[in-house]
mmCIF file of C-alpha atoms in Angstrom:
data_model
loop_
_atom_site.group_PDB
_atom_site.id
_atom_site.type_symbol
_atom_site.label_atom_id
_atom_site.label_comp_id
_atom_site.label_asym_id
_atom_site.label_seq_id
_atom_site.Cartn_x
_atom_site.Cartn_y
_atom_site.Cartn_z
ATOM 1 C CA UNK A 1 -31.391 54.274 19.450
ATOM 2 C CA UNK A 2 -28.191 56.268 20.351
ATOM 3 C CA UNK A 3 -27.144 53.300 22.682
ATOM 4 C CA UNK A 4 -27.601 50.711 19.783
ATOM 5 C CA UNK A 5 -25.448 52.972 17.494
ATOM 6 C CA UNK A 6 -22.824 53.392 20.035
ATOM 7 C CA UNK A 7 -22.665 49.659 20.505
ATOM 8 C CA UNK A 8 -22.375 48.976 16.908
ATOM 9 C CA UNK A 9 -19.545 51.634 16.523
ATOM 10 C CA UNK A 10 -17.750 50.039 19.526
ATOM 11 C CA UNK A 11 -18.112 46.487 17.858
ATOM 12 C CA UNK A 12 -16.787 47.853 14.542
ATOM 13 C CA UNK A 13 -13.870 49.467 16.276
ATOM 14 C CA UNK A 14 -12.972 46.290 18.162
ATOM 15 C CA UNK A 15 -13.359 44.207 14.944
ATOM 16 C CA UNK A 16 -10.989 46.645 12.887
ATOM 17 C CA UNK A 17 -8.586 46.645 15.915
ATOM 18 C CA UNK A 18 -8.615 42.816 15.932
ATOM 19 C CA UNK A 19 -8.171 42.404 12.181
ATOM 20 C CA UNK A 20 -5.037 44.838 12.352
ATOM 21 C CA UNK A 21 -3.540 43.175 15.303
ATOM 22 C CA UNK A 22 -4.582 39.597 14.813
ATOM 23 C CA UNK A 23 -1.173 38.115 14.176
ATOM 24 C CA UNK A 24 0.285 39.882 17.196
ATOM 25 C CA UNK A 25 -2.653 38.606 19.340
ATOM 26 C CA UNK A 26 -2.363 35.003 17.974
ATOM 27 C CA UNK A 27 1.469 34.981 18.408
ATOM 28 C CA UNK A 28 0.991 36.363 22.011
ATOM 29 C CA UNK A 29 -1.180 33.391 23.055
ATOM 30 C CA UNK A 30 1.045 30.934 21.333
ATOM 31 C CA UNK A 31 4.072 32.341 23.071
ATOM 32 C CA UNK A 32 2.511 31.579 26.459
ATOM 33 C CA UNK A 33 2.924 27.735 26.041
ATOM 34 C CA UNK A 34 5.982 27.421 24.031
ATOM 35 C CA UNK A 35 9.770 27.670 24.723
ATOM 36 C CA UNK A 36 11.985 28.966 21.798
ATOM 37 C CA UNK A 37 15.354 27.200 20.882
ATOM 38 C CA UNK A 38 18.514 28.914 22.232
ATOM 39 C CA UNK A 39 21.886 27.512 22.485
ATOM 40 C CA UNK A 40 21.764 26.798 26.343
ATOM 41 C CA UNK A 41 17.890 26.326 26.597
ATOM 42 C CA UNK A 42 16.998 23.853 29.400
ATOM 43 C CA UNK A 43 13.808 22.020 29.274
ATOM 44 C CA UNK A 44 12.587 20.709 32.695
ATOM 45 C CA UNK A 45 10.141 17.805 33.402
ATOM 46 C CA UNK A 46 7.779 20.507 34.813
ATOM 47 C CA UNK A 47 7.599 22.005 31.162
ATOM 48 C CA UNK A 48 5.743 18.820 30.124
ATOM 49 C CA UNK A 49 2.373 20.039 30.843
ATOM 50 C CA UNK A 50 -0.089 17.981 28.862
ATOM 51 C CA UNK A 51 -2.033 15.335 30.713
ATOM 52 C CA UNK A 52 -0.418 11.904 30.062
ATOM 53 C CA UNK A 53 -2.397 9.595 27.704
ATOM 54 C CA UNK A 54 -3.029 6.540 29.717
ATOM 55 C CA UNK A 55 -3.565 4.172 26.720
ATOM 56 C CA UNK A 56 -0.133 5.114 25.368
ATOM 57 C CA UNK A 57 2.881 2.806 25.658
ATOM 58 C CA UNK A 58 5.188 5.764 25.582
ATOM 59 C CA UNK A 59 6.582 6.942 28.877
ATOM 60 C CA UNK A 60 7.326 10.466 27.556
ATOM 61 C CA UNK A 61 6.330 12.677 24.699
ATOM 62 C CA UNK A 62 8.125 15.896 23.696
ATOM 63 C CA UNK A 63 6.594 18.069 20.975
ATOM 64 C CA UNK A 64 8.857 20.329 18.866
ATOM 65 C CA UNK A 65 7.881 22.266 15.933
ATOM 66 C CA UNK A 66 8.845 25.128 13.701
ATOM 67 C CA UNK A 67 6.803 28.448 13.985
ATOM 68 C CA UNK A 68 6.449 30.549 10.879
ATOM 69 C CA UNK A 69 5.598 34.167 11.947
ATOM 70 C CA UNK A 70 4.505 35.962 8.780
ATOM 71 C CA UNK A 71 2.913 39.181 9.228
ATOM 72 C CA UNK A 72 4.075 40.192 5.946
ATOM 73 C CA UNK A 73 6.361 38.151 3.509
ATOM 74 C CA UNK A 74 9.271 40.326 3.889
ATOM 75 C CA UNK A 75 9.323 40.088 7.582
ATOM 76 C CA UNK A 76 8.670 36.171 7.617
ATOM 77 C CA UNK A 77 10.716 34.452 10.228
ATOM 78 C CA UNK A 78 10.929 30.856 11.406
ATOM 79 C CA UNK A 79 11.655 29.645 14.990
ATOM 80 C CA UNK A 80 12.066 26.199 16.428
ATOM 81 C CA UNK A 81 10.166 25.777 19.608
ATOM 82 C CA UNK A 82 9.122 23.172 22.391
ATOM 83 C CA UNK A 83 5.299 22.983 23.055
ATOM 84 C CA UNK A 84 4.619 22.706 26.729
ATOM 85 C CA UNK A 85 0.842 21.999 26.041
ATOM 86 C CA UNK A 86 1.578 18.921 23.921
ATOM 87 C CA UNK A 87 4.287 17.310 25.797
ATOM 88 C CA UNK A 88 3.913 14.956 28.658
ATOM 89 C CA UNK A 89 5.631 12.518 30.949
ATOM 90 C CA UNK A 90 4.242 9.626 32.837
ATOM 91 C CA UNK A 91 6.832 8.491 35.270
ATOM 92 C CA UNK A 92 10.443 10.296 35.399
ATOM 93 C CA UNK A 93 11.631 7.523 37.738
ATOM 94 C CA UNK A 94 11.230 4.750 35.151
ATOM 95 C CA UNK A 95 13.820 5.720 32.689
ATOM 96 C CA UNK A 96 17.300 7.187 32.315
ATOM 97 C CA UNK A 97 16.418 10.856 33.108
ATOM 98 C CA UNK A 98 19.934 12.249 31.887
ATOM 99 C CA UNK A 99 19.767 10.403 28.512
ATOM 100 C CA UNK A 100 16.166 11.360 27.980
ATOM 101 C CA UNK A 101 16.882 15.047 28.530
ATOM 102 C CA UNK A 102 20.075 14.702 26.182
ATOM 103 C CA UNK A 103 17.899 13.141 23.543
ATOM 104 C CA UNK A 104 15.164 15.868 23.834
ATOM 105 C CA UNK A 105 17.910 18.579 23.501
ATOM 106 C CA UNK A 106 19.321 16.594 20.471
ATOM 107 C CA UNK A 107 15.843 16.735 18.723
ATOM 108 C CA UNK A 108 15.437 20.420 19.589
ATOM 109 C CA UNK A 109 18.840 21.219 18.028
ATOM 110 C CA UNK A 110 17.777 19.377 14.930
ATOM 111 C CA UNK A 111 14.699 21.421 14.745
ATOM 112 C CA UNK A 112 16.850 24.699 15.007
ATOM 113 C CA UNK A 113 18.946 23.319 12.164
ATOM 114 C CA UNK A 114 15.788 23.145 9.857
ATOM 115 C CA UNK A 115 14.409 26.472 11.255
ATOM 116 C CA UNK A 116 17.503 28.072 9.841
ATOM 117 C CA UNK A 117 17.268 25.987 6.602
ATOM 118 C CA UNK A 118 13.604 27.380 6.197
ATOM 119 C CA UNK A 119 14.858 31.087 6.771
ATOM 120 C CA UNK A 120 17.636 30.618 4.419
ATOM 121 C CA UNK A 121 15.100 29.439 1.719
ATOM 122 C CA UNK A 122 12.805 32.338 2.521
ATOM 123 C CA UNK A 123 15.694 34.846 2.049
ATOM 124 C CA UNK A 124 15.878 33.849 -1.590
ATOM 125 C CA UNK A 125 12.379 34.902 -2.314
ATOM 126 C CA UNK A 126 11.351 37.393 0.565
ATOM 127 C CA UNK A 127 11.889 40.522 -1.537
ATOM 128 C CA UNK A 128 10.425 39.278 -4.868
ATOM 129 C CA UNK A 129 7.106 41.049 -5.328
ATOM 130 C CA UNK A 130 5.722 37.846 -6.908
ATOM 131 C CA UNK A 131 6.145 35.836 -3.811
ATOM 132 C CA UNK A 132 2.996 34.592 -2.193
ATOM 133 C CA UNK A 133 2.168 33.054 1.149
ATOM 134 C CA UNK A 134 1.619 29.794 -0.858
ATOM 135 C CA UNK A 135 5.369 29.811 -1.803
ATOM 136 C CA UNK A 136 6.141 30.029 1.877
ATOM 137 C CA UNK A 137 3.934 26.964 2.578
ATOM 138 C CA UNK A 138 5.659 25.251 -0.231
ATOM 139 C CA UNK A 139 8.921 25.600 1.190
ATOM 140 C CA UNK A 140 7.519 24.699 4.548
ATOM 141 C CA UNK A 141 6.398 21.369 3.301
ATOM 142 C CA UNK A 142 9.700 20.578 1.724
ATOM 143 C CA UNK A 143 11.524 21.433 4.876
ATOM 144 C CA UNK A 144 9.188 19.299 7.053
ATOM 145 C CA UNK A 145 9.468 16.463 4.644
ATOM 146 C CA UNK A 146 13.317 16.563 4.868
ATOM 147 C CA UNK A 147 13.235 16.852 8.717
ATOM 148 C CA UNK A 148 10.919 13.928 9.026
ATOM 149 C CA UNK A 149 13.134 11.780 7.221
ATOM 150 C CA UNK A 150 16.009 12.920 9.281
ATOM 151 C CA UNK A 151 13.881 11.962 12.476
ATOM 152 C CA UNK A 152 13.091 8.451 11.015
ATOM 153 C CA UNK A 153 16.790 7.909 10.736
ATOM 154 C CA UNK A 154 17.298 8.761 14.378
ATOM 155 C CA UNK A 155 14.591 6.421 15.468
ATOM 156 C CA UNK A 156 15.667 3.645 13.165
ATOM 157 C CA UNK A 157 17.477 0.676 14.675
ATOM 158 C CA UNK A 158 17.444 -1.298 17.847
ATOM 159 C CA UNK A 159 19.344 1.224 20.184
ATOM 160 C CA UNK A 160 18.864 2.506 23.625
ATOM 161 C CA UNK A 161 18.209 6.404 23.993
ATOM 162 C CA UNK A 162 21.750 6.752 25.273
ATOM 163 C CA UNK A 163 23.117 5.039 22.262
ATOM 164 C CA UNK A 164 21.170 7.176 19.998
ATOM 165 C CA UNK A 165 22.423 10.366 21.596
ATOM 166 C CA UNK A 166 25.990 9.093 21.024
ATOM 167 C CA UNK A 167 25.449 8.316 17.432
ATOM 168 C CA UNK A 168 23.512 11.488 16.442
ATOM 169 C CA UNK A 169 24.793 14.250 18.708
ATOM 170 C CA UNK A 170 28.061 14.726 17.116
ATOM 171 C CA UNK A 171 26.236 15.016 13.564
ATOM 172 C CA UNK A 172 23.662 17.435 14.692
ATOM 173 C CA UNK A 173 26.248 19.509 16.634
ATOM 174 C CA UNK A 174 28.185 19.630 13.391
ATOM 175 C CA UNK A 175 25.291 20.957 11.520
ATOM 176 C CA UNK A 176 24.555 23.563 13.944
ATOM 177 C CA UNK A 177 28.227 24.558 13.933
ATOM 178 C CA UNK A 178 28.340 24.876 10.141
ATOM 179 C CA UNK A 179 25.458 27.124 10.048
ATOM 180 C CA UNK A 180 26.804 29.372 12.898
ATOM 181 C CA UNK A 181 30.217 29.675 11.131
ATOM 182 C CA UNK A 182 28.373 30.836 7.927
ATOM 183 C CA UNK A 183 26.321 33.213 9.900
ATOM 184 C CA UNK A 184 29.364 34.718 11.727
ATOM 185 C CA UNK A 185 31.402 35.081 8.427
ATOM 186 C CA UNK A 186 28.588 37.406 7.059
ATOM 187 C CA UNK A 187 28.126 39.183 10.535
ATOM 188 C CA UNK A 188 31.651 39.535 11.754
ATOM 189 C CA UNK A 189 31.372 43.286 12.327
ATOM 190 C CA UNK A 190 28.150 42.944 14.422
ATOM 191 C CA UNK A 191 28.127 43.373 18.091
ATOM 192 C CA UNK A 192 27.825 39.749 19.433
ATOM 193 C CA UNK A 193 25.043 40.657 21.915
ATOM 194 C CA UNK A 194 22.964 41.617 18.915
ATOM 195 C CA UNK A 195 23.792 38.733 16.587
ATOM 196 C CA UNK A 196 20.164 37.945 15.964
ATOM 197 C CA UNK A 197 19.263 41.636 15.108
ATOM 198 C CA UNK A 198 22.163 42.236 12.900
ATOM 199 C CA UNK A 199 21.574 38.865 11.082
ATOM 200 C CA UNK A 200 18.102 40.017 10.156
ATOM 201 C CA UNK A 201 19.645 42.862 8.281
ATOM 202 C CA UNK A 202 22.342 40.868 6.558
ATOM 203 C CA UNK A 203 19.959 38.110 5.596
ATOM 204 C CA UNK A 204 17.566 40.644 3.938
ATOM 205 C CA UNK A 205 20.133 42.801 2.157
ATOM 206 C CA UNK A 206 23.238 40.405 1.747
ATOM 207 C CA UNK A 207 26.021 43.243 2.145
ATOM 208 C CA UNK A 208 29.577 41.957 1.785
ATOM 209 C CA UNK A 209 30.297 43.662 5.138
ATOM 210 C CA UNK A 210 28.340 45.541 7.742
ATOM 211 C CA UNK A 211 29.640 48.089 10.507
ATOM 212 C CA UNK A 212 27.355 48.771 13.312
ATOM 213 C CA UNK A 213 28.582 51.720 15.435
ATOM 214 C CA UNK A 214 27.139 51.067 18.827
ATOM 215 C CA UNK A 215 29.515 53.544 20.384
ATOM 216 C CA UNK A 216 27.993 56.839 19.879
ATOM 217 C CA UNK A 217 29.662 59.582 17.999
ATOM 218 C CA UNK A 218 29.477 62.883 20.092
ATOM 219 C CA UNK A 219 27.512 65.771 18.755
ATOM 220 C CA UNK A 220 28.346 69.055 20.390
ATOM 221 C CA UNK A 221 28.425 67.421 23.707
ATOM 222 C CA UNK A 222 24.563 67.235 23.818
ATOM 223 C CA UNK A 223 23.110 64.434 21.945
ATOM 224 C CA UNK A 224 24.726 61.543 20.058
ATOM 225 C CA UNK A 225 24.901 60.208 16.437
ATOM 226 C CA UNK A 226 24.778 56.817 15.275
ATOM 227 C CA UNK A 227 25.687 55.239 12.085
ATOM 228 C CA UNK A 228 25.180 52.021 10.196
ATOM 229 C CA UNK A 229 27.153 51.178 7.133
ATOM 230 C CA UNK A 230 26.358 48.263 4.605
ATOM 231 C CA UNK A 231 29.152 47.679 2.139
ATOM 232 C CA UNK A 232 28.575 46.326 -1.429
ATOM 233 C CA UNK A 233 25.060 44.888 -1.431
ATOM 234 C CA UNK A 234 24.092 43.483 -4.790
ATOM 235 C CA UNK A 235 20.407 43.322 -3.666
ATOM 236 C CA UNK A 236 20.362 47.175 -2.818
ATOM 237 C CA UNK A 237 22.323 47.976 -6.180
ATOM 238 C CA UNK A 238 20.057 45.975 -8.328
ATOM 239 C CA UNK A 239 16.995 47.619 -6.496
ATOM 240 C CA UNK A 240 18.433 51.046 -6.552
ATOM 241 C CA UNK A 241 15.068 52.644 -7.368
ATOM 242 C CA UNK A 242 13.798 51.551 -4.026
ATOM 243 C CA UNK A 243 16.751 52.521 -2.184
ATOM 244 C CA UNK A 244 14.712 55.012 0.155
ATOM 245 C CA UNK A 245 12.207 52.350 1.195
ATOM 246 C CA UNK A 246 14.975 49.781 2.078
ATOM 247 C CA UNK A 247 16.900 52.466 3.915
ATOM 248 C CA UNK A 248 13.667 53.082 5.839
ATOM 249 C CA UNK A 249 13.410 49.293 6.821
ATOM 250 C CA UNK A 250 17.136 49.194 7.736
ATOM 251 C CA UNK A 251 16.923 52.167 10.163
ATOM 252 C CA UNK A 252 14.018 50.502 11.950
ATOM 253 C CA UNK A 253 16.009 47.450 12.468
ATOM 254 C CA UNK A 254 18.965 49.387 13.612
ATOM 255 C CA UNK A 255 16.996 51.387 15.844
ATOM 256 C CA UNK A 256 15.555 48.311 17.711
ATOM 257 C CA UNK A 257 19.383 47.397 18.181
ATOM 258 C CA UNK A 258 20.160 50.682 19.697
ATOM 259 C CA UNK A 259 17.248 50.569 21.983
ATOM 260 C CA UNK A 260 18.477 47.331 23.260
ATOM 261 C CA UNK A 261 21.806 48.686 24.118
ATOM 262 C CA UNK A 262 20.805 52.042 25.448
ATOM 263 C CA UNK A 263 18.264 52.323 27.957
ATOM 264 C CA UNK A 264 18.216 56.240 27.798
ATOM 265 C CA UNK A 265 18.780 56.672 23.990
ATOM 266 C CA UNK A 266 19.252 60.231 23.055
ATOM 267 C CA UNK A 267 20.307 60.968 19.594
ATOM 268 C CA UNK A 268 20.427 63.817 17.037
ATOM 269 C CA UNK A 269 20.323 61.717 13.984
ATOM 270 C CA UNK A 270 20.930 58.182 12.932
ATOM 271 C CA UNK A 271 22.924 57.750 9.584
ATOM 272 C CA UNK A 272 22.353 54.792 7.168
ATOM 273 C CA UNK A 273 25.214 54.742 4.734
ATOM 274 C CA UNK A 274 25.355 52.384 1.850
ATOM 275 C CA UNK A 275 28.504 51.821 -0.094
ATOM 276 C CA UNK A 276 27.777 50.671 -3.634
ATOM 277 C CA UNK A 277 29.936 48.268 -5.565
ATOM 278 C CA UNK A 278 30.957 51.210 -7.826
ATOM 279 C CA UNK A 279 32.416 52.829 -4.644
ATOM 280 C CA UNK A 280 29.762 55.657 -4.422
ATOM 281 C CA UNK A 281 27.891 56.136 -1.129
ATOM 282 C CA UNK A 282 24.381 56.854 -0.369
ATOM 283 C CA UNK A 283 23.471 58.334 2.997
ATOM 284 C CA UNK A 284 20.245 58.765 4.695
ATOM 285 C CA UNK A 285 19.628 60.735 7.793
ATOM 286 C CA UNK A 286 17.039 60.276 10.442
ATOM 287 C CA UNK A 287 15.848 62.154 13.423
ATOM 288 C CA UNK A 288 13.833 60.706 16.234
ATOM 289 C CA UNK A 289 10.686 62.051 14.799
ATOM 290 C CA UNK A 290 11.456 60.613 11.433
ATOM 291 C CA UNK A 291 11.804 57.137 12.962
ATOM 292 C CA UNK A 292 8.492 57.545 14.832
ATOM 293 C CA UNK A 293 6.788 58.464 11.538
ATOM 294 C CA UNK A 294 8.300 55.565 9.628
ATOM 295 C CA UNK A 295 7.187 53.100 12.567
ATOM 296 C CA UNK A 296 3.729 54.469 12.118
ATOM 297 C CA UNK A 297 3.641 53.728 8.300
ATOM 298 C CA UNK A 298 4.842 50.275 8.908
#
């Protein structure tokens, strides 16, 4: 009897753990067969791992998509990816290899453009308490329809693969460049090695300026202090009653940046400073123990 009870308890524990970490588990297995977009990403034919379809007239199929990771709405994020398990090639000696690789990269870049559009639309509603997962799905449907129309244009007309690359690459490169410039204008004070992490903060809180102190301020020669300053955020001013909550979110993002830049991070406190439109300042101080406690709550 005791053995049965222990088994039941164990199954309940496993079920609770799975329910709590199901998003992480699903994402982990998904990550095993995808390649996420980056500026210099290189897809090789060895990455086309699906068995070719014998009855297909196509010589190569590359599958790209947009992955919406949404553990909760405020942290929702979209990334463009190439799926190795849904891409295949029959005979790489039977076509212009260089042109095919350029065309695949062109489509990958296009998906990155729309991943950024998707994130931009989410940013407009992510902090609205009335936002639902259905709202994110509706945005996704609109984005995919727009993306599909763009792809249809790319494939229209009687052109070779090389000709399509020559026609569309300058246009897609321009779309990527325009988006990058907009992001850089918002994040000009951010250390470039942490562009993505810093952009997470600016996308959520939209300050006019942000200063990240990656160079430590010495504290009695023993430990180090770090400071992040957000200047003139309309969002934070309009939601001042929740300023403590948002400061906790900001410090966790900032802490992640510090961890990536300091293998032996040793600090006395981290300061989050918010400069309001009125010129007044709100300061929040966090010890290592404070951050561990906040992480547990999140």
